[in-house]
Coordinates of C-alpha atoms in Angstrom, one line a residue:
M1 CA 0.2 0.4 -0.3
T2 CA 3.1 2.1 0.7
D3 CA 4.3 2.2 -3.0
V4 CA 0.4 2.8 -3.9
L5 CA 0.7 6.3 -2.3
R6 CA 3.6 7.0 -2.7
R7 CA 3.2 6.7 -6.9
G8 CA -0.3 8.4 -6.3
R9 CA 1.2 11.2 -4.5
A10 CA 3.8 11.5 -7.4
S11 CA 1.5 10.8 -10.5
L12 CA -0.9 14.1 -8.7
A13 CA 2.4 15.5 -8.0
F14 CA 2.6 16.0 -12.0
S15 CA -1.0 17.1 -12.5
F16 CA 0.0 19.8 -10.4
F17 CA 2.7 20.8 -12.6
A18 CA 1.0 20.1 -15.5
Q19 CA -2.3 22.2 -15.2
G20 CA 0.2 25.0 -14.0
A21 CA 2.5 25.1 -16.9
T22 CA -0.5 25.3 -18.9
F23 CA -2.5 28.0 -16.9
A24 CA 0.7 29.7 -17.9
L25 CA 1.8 29.4 -21.1
L26 CA -2.2 30.3 -21.6
V27 CA -2.0 34.1 -19.8
T28 CA 1.2 34.9 -20.0
R29 CA 0.0 34.6 -24.2
I30 CA -3.3 37.4 -23.5
P31 CA -2.0 39.6 -26.1
A32 CA -0.6 37.3 -28.3
I33 CA -3.6 35.7 -28.8
Q34 CA -5.7 38.5 -28.5
D35 CA -3.1 40.1 -32.0
R36 CA -3.8 36.4 -33.0
Y37 CA -7.4 36.7 -33.1
G38 CA -8.0 40.1 -33.2
V39 CA -9.5 40.7 -30.3
S40 CA -10.8 44.1 -29.2
D41 CA -9.4 46.2 -26.0
A42 CA -13.4 46.3 -25.5
L43 CA -13.7 42.8 -26.2
L44 CA -11.3 41.2 -24.4
P45 CA -12.3 41.7 -20.7
A46 CA -14.8 39.6 -22.0
F47 CA -12.9 36.8 -23.2
L48 CA -11.1 36.9 -20.1
A49 CA -13.8 36.1 -17.6
A50 CA -15.3 34.0 -19.5
V51 CA -13.0 31.2 -18.3
P52 CA -13.5 32.0 -14.9
I53 CA -17.4 31.9 -14.7
L54 CA -16.6 28.5 -16.8
A55 CA -14.5 27.8 -14.7
G56 CA -17.1 27.5 -12.0
V57 CA -19.6 26.0 -14.1
G58 CA -16.8 23.7 -13.9
S59 CA -17.0 23.2 -9.8
V60 CA -20.2 23.2 -9.7
T61 CA -20.7 20.5 -12.0
T62 CA -17.7 18.0 -10.9
E63 CA -19.6 18.8 -7.3
Q64 CA -22.6 17.1 -9.0
L65 CA -20.7 14.0 -10.3
V66 CA -18.5 13.2 -7.4
R67 CA -21.4 11.4 -6.1
R68 CA -21.2 8.9 -9.0
I69 CA -18.0 9.4 -10.5
R70 CA -14.6 8.9 -8.4
P71 CA -12.1 12.2 -8.4
S72 CA -9.6 10.1 -9.8
R73 CA -12.1 9.8 -13.2
L74 CA -13.5 13.0 -13.9
L75 CA -8.9 14.0 -13.2
R76 CA -8.1 11.6 -15.1
W77 CA -10.3 13.1 -18.6
S78 CA -10.7 16.5 -17.9
Q79 CA -6.9 16.9 -17.8
P80 CA -6.5 16.2 -21.4
V81 CA -9.4 18.6 -21.9
V82 CA -7.4 21.6 -20.5
L83 CA -4.8 20.8 -22.7
L84 CA -6.3 19.9 -26.0
A85 CA -8.2 23.2 -25.8
L86 CA -5.2 24.6 -24.8
L87 CA -3.6 24.0 -28.3
G88 CA -7.2 24.5 -30.0
V89 CA -6.2 28.3 -28.8
G90 CA -3.0 28.1 -30.5
S91 CA -4.2 26.6 -33.5
G92 CA -7.3 28.4 -34.8
D93 CA -8.2 32.2 -36.7
R94 CA -11.5 32.6 -36.0
L95 CA -13.0 34.4 -32.4
V96 CA -15.6 31.7 -32.8
E97 CA -13.2 29.3 -32.9
L98 CA -11.5 31.5 -30.2
A99 CA -14.2 31.2 -28.6
V100 CA -14.7 27.5 -28.3
A101 CA -11.6 26.5 -27.1
L102 CA -11.6 29.5 -24.0
G103 CA -15.4 28.0 -23.7
A104 CA -13.8 24.5 -23.4
F105 CA -10.8 25.2 -21.0
G106 CA -12.7 27.2 -18.8
L107 CA -15.3 24.2 -18.2
A108 CA -12.7 21.7 -17.9
V109 CA -10.4 23.8 -15.9
G110 CA -13.2 23.8 -13.0
A111 CA -13.5 20.4 -12.9
L112 CA -9.0 20.1 -13.3
D113 CA -9.1 22.2 -10.0
A114 CA -11.8 20.6 -8.2
S115 CA -11.1 16.6 -8.5
M116 CA -7.3 17.4 -8.0
N117 CA -7.4 19.2 -4.5
M118 CA -10.6 16.3 -3.9
L119 CA -7.3 13.8 -4.2
G120 CA -4.9 15.7 -2.8
V121 CA -7.3 15.7 0.3
S122 CA -8.4 12.3 0.0
L123 CA -4.2 11.3 0.2
Q124 CA -3.8 13.9 2.6
R125 CA -5.8 11.9 5.0
T126 CA -4.7 8.3 4.2
Y127 CA -1.3 10.2 4.9
G128 CA -2.5 11.7 7.7
R129 CA 0.2 14.7 8.2
S130 CA 0.0 17.8 6.0
I131 CA 1.0 17.0 2.0
M132 CA -1.2 19.6 0.6
L133 CA 1.1 22.4 -0.3
G134 CA 3.7 19.7 -1.6
F135 CA 0.9 19.6 -4.7
H136 CA 1.0 23.7 -5.0
A137 CA 4.2 23.3 -4.8
T138 CA 4.7 21.4 -8.5
Y139 CA 1.9 23.9 -9.2
S140 CA 4.5 26.8 -8.7
L141 CA 6.9 25.2 -10.5
G142 CA 4.6 24.8 -13.7
G143 CA 3.9 28.2 -14.3
I144 CA 7.4 29.3 -13.9
V145 CA 8.2 26.7 -16.3
G146 CA 4.9 28.2 -18.3
A147 CA 6.3 31.1 -17.9
S148 CA 9.3 30.6 -19.1
L149 CA 8.6 28.2 -22.1
A150 CA 6.2 31.9 -23.5
W151 CA 8.4 33.9 -22.7
V152 CA 11.3 31.9 -25.2
G153 CA 7.9 31.5 -27.7
A154 CA 7.5 35.2 -27.5
H155 CA 10.9 36.0 -27.8
W156 CA 11.6 33.7 -31.0
H157 CA 8.6 35.4 -32.1
L158 CA 6.9 31.5 -32.5
S159 CA 3.6 31.3 -33.2
L160 CA 1.5 30.3 -30.4
F161 CA 0.8 26.9 -32.5
V162 CA 4.3 26.2 -32.3
S163 CA 5.2 27.3 -29.0
Y164 CA 2.5 25.2 -27.4
L165 CA 1.6 22.0 -29.4
P166 CA 5.4 20.5 -28.0
V167 CA 4.4 21.2 -24.4
V168 CA 1.3 19.0 -25.4
L169 CA 3.1 16.5 -26.5
V170 CA 4.9 16.4 -23.8
L171 CA 2.5 16.4 -20.9
L172 CA -0.9 15.1 -22.1
P173 CA 0.5 11.2 -23.3
A174 CA 2.5 11.8 -19.0
A175 CA -0.5 13.2 -17.8
F176 CA -2.6 10.6 -19.2
V177 CA 0.1 7.5 -18.1
G178 CA 0.8 8.8 -15.2
S179 CA -3.1 9.1 -14.0
R180 CA -3.2 4.9 -14.2
W181 CA -1.4 5.4 -10.3
Y182 CA -4.6 8.2 -8.7
V183 CA -5.4 7.5 -5.6
D184 CA -9.0 8.7 -4.7
G185 CA -7.9 7.9 -0.9
G186 CA -9.7 7.3 2.8
A187 CA -13.3 8.8 1.2
A188 CA -13.3 6.8 -1.6
S189 CA -13.7 3.8 0.0
V190 CA -17.1 5.0 1.0
P191 CA -19.3 5.5 -2.1
E192 CA -22.5 5.7 -0.4
A193 CA -21.7 7.4 2.7
D194 CA -19.9 10.1 0.7
A195 CA -23.1 10.7 -1.3
E196 CA -25.7 10.8 1.2
A197 CA -23.3 13.5 3.2
A198 CA -22.7 15.2 -0.2
A199 CA -26.2 16.1 -0.9
E200 CA -26.7 17.5 3.1
V201 CA -23.3 19.5 1.7
G202 CA -25.8 20.2 -0.9
K203 CA -29.6 20.9 1.3
G204 CA -29.6 24.6 0.7
Q205 CA -32.6 24.6 3.6
G206 CA -33.0 22.7 6.9
Q207 CA -30.9 23.2 10.4
S208 CA -28.0 20.8 9.1
G209 CA -27.8 23.2 6.4
A210 CA -27.9 25.6 7.5
L211 CA -25.0 24.3 9.9
V212 CA -23.0 23.0 7.3
F213 CA -23.4 26.3 5.6
R214 CA -22.1 28.4 8.4
L215 CA -19.0 25.9 8.4
L216 CA -18.2 26.5 5.3
L217 CA -18.4 30.3 4.7
P218 CA -15.0 30.9 6.7
L219 CA -13.0 28.8 4.1
C220 CA -15.2 30.9 1.3
L221 CA -14.3 34.2 1.7
V222 CA -10.1 32.5 3.1
M223 CA -10.6 31.4 -0.5
T224 CA -11.8 34.9 -2.3
F225 CA -9.4 36.9 -0.2
A226 CA -6.4 35.0 -1.1
Y227 CA -7.3 35.2 -5.3
I228 CA -8.0 39.1 -4.9
G229 CA -4.8 39.0 -3.1
D230 CA -3.8 36.7 -6.1
S231 CA -4.9 38.1 -8.8
T232 CA -4.1 41.9 -7.7
V233 CA -0.3 40.5 -8.2
S234 CA -0.4 38.4 -11.6
N235 CA -2.6 41.4 -12.9
W236 CA -0.9 44.6 -12.0
S237 CA 2.1 44.2 -10.8
A238 CA 4.0 45.1 -14.2
K239 CA 1.9 48.1 -14.2
Y240 CA 2.1 49.2 -10.3
L241 CA 5.8 49.0 -10.8
Q242 CA 6.9 51.0 -13.7
D243 CA 3.8 53.6 -13.5
V244 CA 4.0 54.2 -10.4
L245 CA 7.6 53.6 -9.2
G246 CA 9.1 54.3 -11.8
S247 CA 11.0 51.4 -13.5
S248 CA 11.9 50.2 -16.7
E249 CA 9.7 48.4 -18.9
Q250 CA 12.0 45.7 -18.4
L251 CA 12.5 45.8 -15.0
A252 CA 9.3 45.8 -14.4
T253 CA 8.5 42.0 -15.6
V254 CA 10.4 40.7 -12.6
P255 CA 7.7 40.6 -10.0
Y256 CA 5.4 38.4 -11.1
N257 CA 8.4 35.5 -11.6
V258 CA 10.2 37.2 -8.1
Y259 CA 6.1 36.0 -6.3
M260 CA 5.8 32.7 -8.3
V261 CA 9.7 31.8 -7.1
M262 CA 8.0 32.8 -3.6
T263 CA 5.3 30.7 -3.8
L264 CA 7.5 27.6 -4.6
V265 CA 9.6 28.1 -1.8
G266 CA 6.7 28.7 0.4
R267 CA 5.0 26.1 -0.3
A268 CA 8.2 23.6 -0.8
V269 CA 8.5 24.8 3.1
G270 CA 5.2 25.0 4.3
D271 CA 4.3 21.3 4.9
F272 CA 7.0 21.0 7.7
G273 CA 5.7 24.4 9.5
V274 CA 2.3 22.8 9.1
R275 CA 4.1 19.3 11.0
R276 CA 5.7 21.4 13.7
F277 CA 3.5 24.3 14.3
G278 CA -0.2 23.8 13.5
A279 CA -2.4 24.8 10.4
V280 CA -4.1 28.0 12.6
A281 CA -0.4 29.5 13.1
V282 CA 0.8 28.9 9.4
V283 CA -2.5 30.4 7.8
R284 CA -2.0 33.3 10.4
L285 CA 2.0 33.6 10.0
G286 CA 1.5 33.8 5.7
A287 CA -2.0 36.2 5.8
V288 CA 0.1 38.8 8.8
V289 CA 3.0 38.5 6.0
A290 CA 1.0 39.0 2.7
A291 CA -0.4 41.8 4.1
L292 CA 3.1 43.1 4.8
G293 CA 4.0 43.1 1.9
F294 CA 0.7 44.7 0.4
A295 CA 1.8 47.7 3.0
V296 CA 5.4 47.8 1.4
V297 CA 3.7 47.9 -2.1
A298 CA 1.4 50.6 -1.3
V299 CA 4.3 53.2 0.9
A300 CA 7.4 51.8 -2.0
P301 CA 9.4 54.9 -2.1
G302 CA 11.3 52.5 -5.5
A303 CA 10.8 49.3 -7.8
W304 CA 13.4 47.7 -5.5
V305 CA 11.2 48.0 -2.4
G306 CA 8.0 47.7 -3.9
M307 CA 10.2 44.2 -5.1
L308 CA 10.7 43.3 -1.3
G309 CA 6.8 44.1 -0.9
F310 CA 6.0 41.4 -4.3
T311 CA 8.5 38.6 -2.6
L312 CA 6.7 39.2 0.5
L313 CA 3.5 38.7 -1.6
G314 CA 4.3 35.7 -2.9
L315 CA 5.4 34.0 0.8
G316 CA 2.9 35.3 3.1
L317 CA -0.5 34.2 0.5
C318 CA 1.1 30.9 -0.9
V319 CA 0.0 28.8 2.0
L320 CA -3.5 30.5 2.1
V321 CA -5.0 28.3 -0.3
P322 CA -3.9 25.1 -0.1
Q323 CA -5.0 25.4 3.4
T324 CA -8.0 26.5 3.1
F325 CA -8.7 23.0 1.1
A326 CA -7.3 20.4 3.7
A327 CA -9.8 22.5 6.3
A328 CA -12.3 21.6 3.9
G329 CA -10.9 18.3 3.9
R330 CA -10.9 17.8 8.1
L331 CA -14.6 20.0 7.9
F332 CA -16.2 17.0 6.1
P333 CA -15.0 14.0 6.0
G334 CA -17.9 12.3 4.9
A335 CA -18.1 14.4 2.1
S336 CA -14.8 16.5 1.2
D337 CA -15.4 15.9 -2.2
A338 CA -18.8 17.5 -2.4
A339 CA -17.3 20.2 0.2
I340 CA -13.6 21.0 -1.8
A341 CA -16.1 21.1 -5.6
R342 CA -18.2 24.1 -3.3
L343 CA -15.3 25.9 -2.0
N344 CA -13.0 25.1 -5.2
I345 CA -15.5 28.0 -7.3
F346 CA -14.9 30.9 -4.5
N347 CA -11.4 30.6 -6.5
Y348 CA -12.7 31.5 -9.6
V349 CA -15.1 34.5 -7.4
G350 CA -11.7 36.1 -6.4
F351 CA -10.6 35.6 -9.9
L352 CA -12.9 37.8 -10.9
I353 CA -13.1 40.5 -7.8
G354 CA -9.6 41.2 -7.6
S355 CA -8.2 42.5 -10.9
P356 CA -11.2 44.5 -11.8
L357 CA -11.9 46.3 -8.1
V358 CA -8.5 47.1 -7.8
G359 CA -8.3 48.6 -11.5
A360 CA -11.2 50.9 -10.3
L361 CA -10.0 52.0 -7.2
G362 CA -6.8 53.1 -8.7
D363 CA -8.9 54.8 -11.3
A364 CA -10.8 56.9 -8.8
W365 CA -8.4 57.5 -6.6
N366 CA -4.5 55.5 -7.0
Y367 CA -3.0 53.0 -6.9
R368 CA -0.8 53.3 -3.2
G369 CA -4.4 53.4 -1.7
A370 CA -5.9 51.0 -4.0
M371 CA -3.3 47.9 -2.7
L372 CA -4.4 48.0 1.0
V373 CA -8.0 47.0 0.1
P374 CA -6.6 43.7 -1.0
M375 CA -4.0 43.8 2.5
V376 CA -7.1 44.5 4.9
L377 CA -9.6 41.4 2.9
V378 CA -6.0 39.6 3.5
L379 CA -5.5 40.7 7.3
A380 CA -9.4 39.5 8.0
T381 CA -8.4 36.1 7.4
L382 CA -7.0 36.8 11.0
G383 CA -10.1 36.4 12.1
Y384 CA -11.8 33.0 10.4
A385 CA -7.9 31.2 11.6
R386 CA -9.8 29.0 14.5
S387 CA -11.6 28.0 11.3
F388 CA -8.8 25.9 9.7
A389 CA -7.6 23.7 13.2
P390 CA -8.3 20.1 13.0
E391 CA -10.9 20.2 15.5
P392 CA -12.9 23.5 16.3
D393 CA -14.7 23.8 18.6
R394 CA -16.5 27.3 19.1
Y395 CA -18.2 29.4 16.5
G396 CA -16.0 32.4 18.0
D397 CA -19.1 33.1 19.4
G398 CA -19.0 31.1 23.1
H399 CA -21.3 28.0 22.2
E400 CA -19.7 24.2 21.5
R401 CA -19.5 23.9 17.8
P402 CA -20.7 20.0 16.9
R403 CA -18.2 18.4 15.3
T404 CA -19.4 17.9 11.5
A405 CA -19.4 13.6 11.9
D406 CA -22.3 14.6 14.4
V407 CA -25.1 16.4 11.8
G408 CA -27.0 15.0 9.9
R409 CA -26.6 12.1 12.1
G410 CA -29.9 10.3 11.6
S411 CA -29.7 10.0 8.1
N412 CA -26.0 9.0 8.0
G413 CA -24.8 12.2 6.6
L414 CA -22.3 15.4 7.6

């Protein structure tokens, strides 16, 4: 069984890596995609917003599918669709072809993100120790590799198809072969209980349904705040460094790379921190470091101090999302798949809110002040840190919290 788990862990880590590389190849070549298809500046935001919206739909659909289909099977078939959709983006020449390719990419990415994290949480439960940050570290590594390959393609003026084809030819068969060793983990051994508990997660009314929502809501908010911070860095770091802090165009490309490298570093060592100090302490430290990073960026007198702020942001924000998924798995051990699919939606909510929010505040006020808003939201994570404890005992209002295993006990639910 140890060999089975090791192979399952390695194959899942490769899936995280492949998805990080694939997503980076898409988002870092947006200007080239816009030029290839003649997408106007007015129309571009609609195309960009469609991907996370459809990804949310894919995540909601996954929540329903995991009642009947194991997450490993969903991951096995959604990852090839994502890779082929990326190739489709690079091979078309009409707007309708771009729309179809991005639509397929968005829907499949929602299923892919949800199912990857479902398997990660269930494997962590089987291992009995923190390993989720390691999976997300390989995602960061894939993002760095993908962004580097995108730079090579842009530097050598390669077409999108020529840039994407070798990557897909390598990742597609490797991911498909690796999918043979996916392990669904402990949750997979009780599919009937999972189905009933998943139905309880999806309840919108009744006492137990309200309690489920109350337990999951803090994690949904933390996920949203984390991705507002992440999208702020990915969308505004270059513009901020160049327009506000007066850097050169070349130096303005560095903050996001620094941010990605620091997320890799933070996630690579984060599991050791969780094992030593606990998830609550790691989440609190991450929130404080991220808030300090936004504060440094907001008051930076020049580009190099601003770079320090983005470095701190990478170290702080990197721990929040993996630990949020892990906390959902602990809160709902009999329905972790459904809970994670629901939580994953707020990944895309944060992504959709973050960039427009900072842009609107920057235009209406100033970009230094706009950086203080994600700082405050990240600090709000401190108020929800107790939700990351292995056995949260209180709601925060002085009343004992029932264990999730006791909620809906009469129907074998949560």
